[in-house]
Coordinates of C-alpha atoms in Angstrom, one line a residue:
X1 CA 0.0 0.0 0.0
X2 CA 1.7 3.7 -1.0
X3 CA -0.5 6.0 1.3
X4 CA -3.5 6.0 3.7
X5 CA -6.0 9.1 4.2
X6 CA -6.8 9.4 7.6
X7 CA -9.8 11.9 8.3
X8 CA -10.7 12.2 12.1
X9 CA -15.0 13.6 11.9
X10 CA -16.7 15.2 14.1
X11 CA -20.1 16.6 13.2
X12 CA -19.3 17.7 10.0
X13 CA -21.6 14.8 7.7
X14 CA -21.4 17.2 4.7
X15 CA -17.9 18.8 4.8
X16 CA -16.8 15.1 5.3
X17 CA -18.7 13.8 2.0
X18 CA -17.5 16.2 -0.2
X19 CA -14.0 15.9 1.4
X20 CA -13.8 12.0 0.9
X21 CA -15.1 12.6 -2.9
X22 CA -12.3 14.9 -3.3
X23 CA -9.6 12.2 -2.2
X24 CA -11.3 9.3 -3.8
X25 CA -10.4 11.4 -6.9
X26 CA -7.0 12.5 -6.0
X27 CA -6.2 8.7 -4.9
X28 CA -7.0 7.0 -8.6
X29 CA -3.9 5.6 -10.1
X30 CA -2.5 5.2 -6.3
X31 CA -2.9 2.4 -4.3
X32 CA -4.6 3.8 -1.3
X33 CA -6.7 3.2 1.4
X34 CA -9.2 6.2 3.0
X35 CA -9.8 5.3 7.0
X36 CA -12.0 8.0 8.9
X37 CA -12.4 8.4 12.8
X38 CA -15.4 9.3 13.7
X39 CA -15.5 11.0 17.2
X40 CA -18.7 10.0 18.2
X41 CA -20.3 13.0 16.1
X42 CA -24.4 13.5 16.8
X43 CA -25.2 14.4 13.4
X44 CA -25.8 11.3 10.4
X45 CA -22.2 11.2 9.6
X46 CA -21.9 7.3 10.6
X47 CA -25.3 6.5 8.2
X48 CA -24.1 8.8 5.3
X49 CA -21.0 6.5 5.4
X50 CA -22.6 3.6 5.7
X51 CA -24.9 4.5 2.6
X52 CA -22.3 5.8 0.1
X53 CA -18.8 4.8 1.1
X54 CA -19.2 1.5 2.4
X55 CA -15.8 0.7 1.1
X56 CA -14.1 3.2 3.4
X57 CA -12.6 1.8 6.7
X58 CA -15.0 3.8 9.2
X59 CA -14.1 3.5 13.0
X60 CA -16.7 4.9 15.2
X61 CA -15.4 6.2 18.8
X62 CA -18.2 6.1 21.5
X63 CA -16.8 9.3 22.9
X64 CA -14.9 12.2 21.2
X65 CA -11.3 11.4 22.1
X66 CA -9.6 14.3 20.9
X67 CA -7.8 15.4 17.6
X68 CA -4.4 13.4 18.7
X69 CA -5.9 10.1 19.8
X70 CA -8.3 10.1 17.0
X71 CA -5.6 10.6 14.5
X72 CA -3.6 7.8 16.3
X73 CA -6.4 5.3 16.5
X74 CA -6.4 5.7 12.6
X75 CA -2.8 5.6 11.9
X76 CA -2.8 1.8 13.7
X77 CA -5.1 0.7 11.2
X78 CA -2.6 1.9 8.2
X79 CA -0.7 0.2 6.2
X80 CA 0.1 2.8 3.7
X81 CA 4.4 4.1 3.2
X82 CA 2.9 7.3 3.6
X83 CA -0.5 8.6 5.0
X84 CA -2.0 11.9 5.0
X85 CA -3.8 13.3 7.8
X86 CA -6.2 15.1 6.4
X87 CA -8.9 17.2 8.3
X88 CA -13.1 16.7 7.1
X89 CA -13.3 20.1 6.1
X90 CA -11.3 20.2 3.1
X91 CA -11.0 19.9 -0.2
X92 CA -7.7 18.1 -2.2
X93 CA -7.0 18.7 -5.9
X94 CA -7.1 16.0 -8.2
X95 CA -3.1 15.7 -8.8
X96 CA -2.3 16.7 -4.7
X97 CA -0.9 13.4 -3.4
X98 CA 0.4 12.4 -7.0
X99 CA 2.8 15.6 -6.5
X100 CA 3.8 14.5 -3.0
X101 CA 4.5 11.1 -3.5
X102 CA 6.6 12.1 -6.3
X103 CA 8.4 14.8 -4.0
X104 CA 9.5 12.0 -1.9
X105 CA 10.8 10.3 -3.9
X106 CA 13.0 13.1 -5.3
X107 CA 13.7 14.3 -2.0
X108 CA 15.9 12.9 0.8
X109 CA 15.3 13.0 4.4
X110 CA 12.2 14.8 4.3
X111 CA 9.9 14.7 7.4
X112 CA 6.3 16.2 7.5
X113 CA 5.3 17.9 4.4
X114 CA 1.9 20.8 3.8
X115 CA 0.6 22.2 1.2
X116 CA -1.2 25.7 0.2
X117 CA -4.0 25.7 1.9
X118 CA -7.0 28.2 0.8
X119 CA -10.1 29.3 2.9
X120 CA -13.9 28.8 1.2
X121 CA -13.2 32.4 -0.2
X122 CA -9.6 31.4 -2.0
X123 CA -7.8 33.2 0.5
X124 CA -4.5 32.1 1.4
X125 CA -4.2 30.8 5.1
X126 CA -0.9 31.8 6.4
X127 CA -1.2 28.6 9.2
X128 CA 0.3 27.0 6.3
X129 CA 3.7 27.4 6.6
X130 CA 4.7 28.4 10.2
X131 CA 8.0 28.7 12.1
X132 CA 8.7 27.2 16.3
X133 CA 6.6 29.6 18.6
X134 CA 9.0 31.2 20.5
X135 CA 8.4 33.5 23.2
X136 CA 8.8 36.1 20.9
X137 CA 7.0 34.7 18.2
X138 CA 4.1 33.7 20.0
X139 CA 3.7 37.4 21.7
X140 CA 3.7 39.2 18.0
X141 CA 1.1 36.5 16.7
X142 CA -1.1 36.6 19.5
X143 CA -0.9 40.4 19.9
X144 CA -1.4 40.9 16.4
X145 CA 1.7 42.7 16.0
X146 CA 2.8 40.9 13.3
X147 CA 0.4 42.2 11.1
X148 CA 2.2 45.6 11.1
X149 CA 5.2 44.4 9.2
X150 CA 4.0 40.9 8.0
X151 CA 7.2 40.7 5.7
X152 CA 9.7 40.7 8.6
X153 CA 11.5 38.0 9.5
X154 CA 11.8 39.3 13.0
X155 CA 8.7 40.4 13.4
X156 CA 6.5 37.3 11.0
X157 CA 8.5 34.3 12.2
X158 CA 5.5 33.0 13.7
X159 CA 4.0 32.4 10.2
X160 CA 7.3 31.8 8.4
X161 CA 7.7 35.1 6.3
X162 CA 11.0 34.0 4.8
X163 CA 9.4 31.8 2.7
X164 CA 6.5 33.4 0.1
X165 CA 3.4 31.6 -0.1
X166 CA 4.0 30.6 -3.6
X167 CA 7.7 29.2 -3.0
X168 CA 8.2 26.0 -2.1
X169 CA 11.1 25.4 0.8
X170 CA 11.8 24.4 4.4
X171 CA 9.8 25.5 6.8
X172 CA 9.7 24.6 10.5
X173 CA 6.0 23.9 11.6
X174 CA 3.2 22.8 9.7
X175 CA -0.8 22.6 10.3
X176 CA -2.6 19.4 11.7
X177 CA -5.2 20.0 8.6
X178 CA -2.7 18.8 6.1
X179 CA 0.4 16.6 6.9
X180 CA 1.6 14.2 4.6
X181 CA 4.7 12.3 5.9
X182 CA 6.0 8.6 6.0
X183 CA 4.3 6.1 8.4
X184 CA 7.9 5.0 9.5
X185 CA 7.7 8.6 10.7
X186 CA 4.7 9.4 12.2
X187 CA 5.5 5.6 14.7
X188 CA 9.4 7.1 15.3
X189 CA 8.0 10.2 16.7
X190 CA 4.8 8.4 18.7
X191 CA 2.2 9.9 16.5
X192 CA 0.4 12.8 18.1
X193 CA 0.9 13.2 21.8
X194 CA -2.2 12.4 23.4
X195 CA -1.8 14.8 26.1
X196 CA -3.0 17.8 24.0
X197 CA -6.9 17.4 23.2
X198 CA -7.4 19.9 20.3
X199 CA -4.8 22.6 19.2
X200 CA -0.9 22.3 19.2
X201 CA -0.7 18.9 18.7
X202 CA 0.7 19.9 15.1
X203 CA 3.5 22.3 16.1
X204 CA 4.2 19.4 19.0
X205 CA 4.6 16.6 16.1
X206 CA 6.6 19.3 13.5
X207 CA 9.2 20.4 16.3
X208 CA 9.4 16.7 17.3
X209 CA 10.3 15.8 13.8
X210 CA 12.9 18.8 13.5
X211 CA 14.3 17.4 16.7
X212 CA 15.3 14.3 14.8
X213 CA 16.7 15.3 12.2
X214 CA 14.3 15.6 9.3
X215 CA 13.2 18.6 7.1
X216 CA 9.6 19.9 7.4
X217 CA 9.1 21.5 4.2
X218 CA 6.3 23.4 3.0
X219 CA 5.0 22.3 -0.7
X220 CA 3.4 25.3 -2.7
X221 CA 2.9 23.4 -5.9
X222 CA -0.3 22.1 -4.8
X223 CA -3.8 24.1 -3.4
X224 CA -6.8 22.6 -1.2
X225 CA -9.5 24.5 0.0
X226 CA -9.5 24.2 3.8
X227 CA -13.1 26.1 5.0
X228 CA -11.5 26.1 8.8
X229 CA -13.7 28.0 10.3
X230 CA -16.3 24.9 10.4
X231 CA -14.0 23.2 12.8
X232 CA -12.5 25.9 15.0
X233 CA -15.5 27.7 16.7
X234 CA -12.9 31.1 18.6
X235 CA -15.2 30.7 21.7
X236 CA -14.5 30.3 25.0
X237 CA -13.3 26.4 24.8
X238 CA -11.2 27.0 22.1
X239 CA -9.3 30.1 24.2
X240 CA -9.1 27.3 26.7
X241 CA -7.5 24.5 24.6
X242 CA -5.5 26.7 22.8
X243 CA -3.9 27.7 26.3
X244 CA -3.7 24.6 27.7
X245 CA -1.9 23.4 24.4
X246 CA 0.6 25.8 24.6
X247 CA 1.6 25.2 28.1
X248 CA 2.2 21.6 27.4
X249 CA 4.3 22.3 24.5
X250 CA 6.3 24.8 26.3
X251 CA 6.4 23.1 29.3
X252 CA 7.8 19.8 26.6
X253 CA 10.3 21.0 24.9
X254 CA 11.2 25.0 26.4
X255 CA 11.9 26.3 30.5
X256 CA 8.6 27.8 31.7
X257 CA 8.0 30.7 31.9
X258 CA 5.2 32.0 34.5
X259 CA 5.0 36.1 33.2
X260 CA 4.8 34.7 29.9
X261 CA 1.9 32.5 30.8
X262 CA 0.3 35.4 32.6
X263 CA 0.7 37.3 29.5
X264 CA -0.9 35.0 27.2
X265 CA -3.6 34.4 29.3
X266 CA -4.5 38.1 28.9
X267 CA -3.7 38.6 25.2
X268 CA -5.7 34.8 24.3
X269 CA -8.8 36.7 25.9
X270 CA -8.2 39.7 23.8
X271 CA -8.3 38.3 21.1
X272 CA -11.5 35.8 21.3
X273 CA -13.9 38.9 22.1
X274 CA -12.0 40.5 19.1
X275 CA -13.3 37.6 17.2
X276 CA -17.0 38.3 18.0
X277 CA -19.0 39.9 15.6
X278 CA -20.8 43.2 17.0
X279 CA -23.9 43.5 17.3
X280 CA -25.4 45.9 14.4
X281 CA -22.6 45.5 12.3
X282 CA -24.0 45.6 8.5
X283 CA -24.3 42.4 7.0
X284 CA -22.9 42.1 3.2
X285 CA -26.1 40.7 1.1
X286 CA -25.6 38.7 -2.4
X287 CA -26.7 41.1 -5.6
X288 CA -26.1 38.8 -8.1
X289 CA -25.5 34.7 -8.5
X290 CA -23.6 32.7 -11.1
X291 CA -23.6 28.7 -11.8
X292 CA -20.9 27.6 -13.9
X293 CA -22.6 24.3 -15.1
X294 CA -23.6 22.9 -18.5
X295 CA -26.4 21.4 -17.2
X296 CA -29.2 23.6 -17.0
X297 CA -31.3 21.9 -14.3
X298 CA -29.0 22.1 -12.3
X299 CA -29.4 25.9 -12.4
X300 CA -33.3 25.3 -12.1
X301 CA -33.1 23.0 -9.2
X302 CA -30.6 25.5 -7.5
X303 CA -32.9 28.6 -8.4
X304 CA -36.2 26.6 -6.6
X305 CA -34.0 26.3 -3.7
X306 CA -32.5 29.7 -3.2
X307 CA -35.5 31.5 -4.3
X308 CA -33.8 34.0 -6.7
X309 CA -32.9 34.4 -10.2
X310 CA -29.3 32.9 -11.2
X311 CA -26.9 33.5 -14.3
X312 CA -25.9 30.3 -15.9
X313 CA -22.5 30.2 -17.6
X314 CA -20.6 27.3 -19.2
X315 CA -16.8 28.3 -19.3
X316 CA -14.5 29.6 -16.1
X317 CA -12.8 32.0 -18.9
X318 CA -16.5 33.5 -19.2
X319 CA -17.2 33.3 -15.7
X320 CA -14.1 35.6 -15.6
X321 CA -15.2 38.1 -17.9
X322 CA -18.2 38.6 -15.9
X323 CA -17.0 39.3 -12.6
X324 CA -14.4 41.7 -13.7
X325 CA -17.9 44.0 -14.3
X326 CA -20.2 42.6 -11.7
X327 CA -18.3 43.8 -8.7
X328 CA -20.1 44.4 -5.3
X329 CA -21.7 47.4 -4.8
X330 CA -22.5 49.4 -1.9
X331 CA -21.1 46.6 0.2
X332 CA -23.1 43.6 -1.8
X333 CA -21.6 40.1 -3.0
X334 CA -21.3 38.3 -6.2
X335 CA -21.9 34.7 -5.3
X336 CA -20.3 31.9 -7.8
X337 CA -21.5 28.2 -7.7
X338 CA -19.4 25.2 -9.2
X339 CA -20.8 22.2 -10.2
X340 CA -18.9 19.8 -9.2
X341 CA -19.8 17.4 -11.6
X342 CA -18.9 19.8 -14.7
X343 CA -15.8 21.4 -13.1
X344 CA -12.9 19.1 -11.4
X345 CA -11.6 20.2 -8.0
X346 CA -8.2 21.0 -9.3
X347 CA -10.6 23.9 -12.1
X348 CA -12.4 25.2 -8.8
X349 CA -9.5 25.5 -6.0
X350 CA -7.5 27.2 -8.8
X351 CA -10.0 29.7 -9.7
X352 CA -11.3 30.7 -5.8
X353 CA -7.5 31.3 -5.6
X354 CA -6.9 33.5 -8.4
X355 CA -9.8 35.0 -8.2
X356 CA -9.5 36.3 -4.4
X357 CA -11.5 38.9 -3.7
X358 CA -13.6 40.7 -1.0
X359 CA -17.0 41.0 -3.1
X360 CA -16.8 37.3 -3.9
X361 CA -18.0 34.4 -2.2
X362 CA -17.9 30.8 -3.8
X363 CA -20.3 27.8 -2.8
X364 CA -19.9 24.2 -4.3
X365 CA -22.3 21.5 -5.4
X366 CA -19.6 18.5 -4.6
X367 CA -19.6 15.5 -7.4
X368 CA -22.9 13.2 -7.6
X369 CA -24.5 15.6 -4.8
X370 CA -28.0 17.6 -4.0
X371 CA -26.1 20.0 -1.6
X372 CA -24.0 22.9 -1.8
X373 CA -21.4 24.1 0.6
X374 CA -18.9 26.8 1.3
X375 CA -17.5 29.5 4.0
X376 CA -17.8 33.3 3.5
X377 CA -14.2 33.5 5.3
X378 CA -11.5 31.8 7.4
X379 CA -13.4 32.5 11.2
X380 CA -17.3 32.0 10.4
X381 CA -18.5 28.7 10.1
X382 CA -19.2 26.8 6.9
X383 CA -22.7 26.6 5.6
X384 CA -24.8 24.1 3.7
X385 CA -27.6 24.0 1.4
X386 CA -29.9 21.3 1.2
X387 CA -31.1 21.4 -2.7
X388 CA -35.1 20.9 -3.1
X389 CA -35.9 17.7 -5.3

């Protein structure tokens, strides 16, 4: 076996469907094997798999374990070389782990490898490439501080501003959402350590690997669409987890220190009520809708749902000409649906990405589904439509 998909779930039935379509693509020609956790979500996610991926190695937890046990339960049942773990909420291009494989395989001692990951508006996440939270480090991300000179090296390290998002190289940390690596590797380092619950875990595994020896390297040649914000809720649990996370790391590999601790403590709380929408802030509305699809039911059966009048195009180059015009006004949004059955995922991650901009949002109608699906931004949570028969 040459790599195994592991996809920890919890509660997210629909982000997971269209996330295991995506891989089944990306895995033909490879000899793979896709084995998804469940953390003993609420939702229908363990009858949805049942029904349409019987195929698929499904554990089911009877209590939700955590992001690192979960991942490790799934990494025992492996048998792949490699294996990806890969969160539910994301989307992989058709030629993602046929570029990986074939990195490793041109490249020596390489450890943990990420890609470019997107949010559900094609913006670029900058958790993809990240360097060792330092004191320092940590204090200008947290703070926000960073953000005043986000191309220094002194100032950035925290999100690895040495390396451009489009250049492939070494970098020192890399997100849990993503992380391709041999299974050799993941059992030398212990997998996850099972002390963190959610959060962490991922810089914990990178430094470990770094500690050893290998290079973490960050792999721009390749795009998925990570929506994030429908699995990290910035509430009061995740301020929490977040904390305790980084206590254990530093407490693992760094001397503690108590005033930083304090410090965080204050700045972690800034920053969750800075998260919160206010009240009476103006909400963008949608002034015009566009379905790139050559089937034109599909822009019937979409229309019945939504209530409104859409645009129908059949080519991404004419989709193009049209939004260069149809920009938001007054604060309003151009909303793009792809059928995913018309356009492969590779044709839609590349476009969101190219075509980042504020006025635009993107929603997807996933392969041989009646739903569509998609994030306004990187901190709200995902949303689904349920398509009328």
């Amino acid at each position: 076996m040459q790599l195994s998909i592991i996809i920890l779930n919890y509660n997210v039935r629909y982000f997971l469907e269209q996330c295991i379509k995506s891989v089944q693509s990306a895995i033909e020609g490879i000899d793979a094997e896709i084995i998804v956790v469940d953390n003993n979500s609420q939702d229908d996610s363990a009858e949805m798999m049942k029904n349409l991926f019987p195929q698929v190695c499904y554990i089911a937890n009877q209590e939700n374990l955590g992001f690192p046990k979960g991942n490790n339960i799934g990494v025992k049942r492996a048998t792949g070389k490699y294996i990806c773990i890969l969160n539910p909420d994301t989307v992989v291009a058709e030629d993602t782990f046929h570029k990986l494989l074939a990195l490793f395989e041109r490249k020596a001692k390489l450890g943990i490898v990420g890609c470019q990951l997107i949010d559900g508006r094609g913006g670029f996440l900058p958790e993809s490439k990240r360097g060792i939270p330092t004191y320092w480090r940590s204090f200008m991300k947290v703070s926000g501080l960073y953000r005043l000179f986000p191309s220094s090296v002194l100032v950035n390290g925290y999100y690895a501003s040495h390396l451009p998002a489009d250049k492939n190289g070494p970098v020192e940390i890399l997100v849990g959402a993503f992380m391709f690596m041999p299974r050799k590797l993941y059992l030398e380092l212990g997998g996850f350590d099972e002390r963190f619950f959610m959060y962490v875990e991922d810089t914990d595994l990178s430094y470990s690997s770094l500690k050893q020896g290998y290079e973490n390297y960050y792999y721009a040649d390749t795009t998925i669409i990570h929506y994030k914000g429908e699995s990290t809720d910035k509430d009061l649990e995740y301020v929490k987890r977040f904390h305790r996370g980084t206590q254990i790391f530093y407490e693992k590999h760094f001397r503690k220190s108590y005033v930083f601790d304090v410090l965080m403590r204050l700045i972690t709380f800034v920053f969750l009520f800075s998260k919160q929408k206010k009240k009476g802030d103006k909400v963008a509305t949608v002034s015009h809708t566009i379905v790139v699809s050559e089937n034109p039911k599909v822009r019937e059966r979409i229309e019945k749902t939504l209530q409104r009048s859409l645009q129908r195009v059949e080519s991404l180059h004419g989709l193009e000409e049209i939004i260069k015009e149809k920009k938001g006004i007054n604060g309003d949004l151009v909303e793009i649906i792809f059928d995913g059955d018309y356009l492969t995922n590779k044709e839609i991650i590349t476009f969101m990405h190219k075509n980042y901009r504020s006025e635009i949002i993107y929603k997807i109608k996933p392969v041989n589904s009646l739903f569509l699906i998609g994030s306004n931004d990187s901190n709200s949570k995902g949303s689904v439509i349920i398509l009328e028969e």
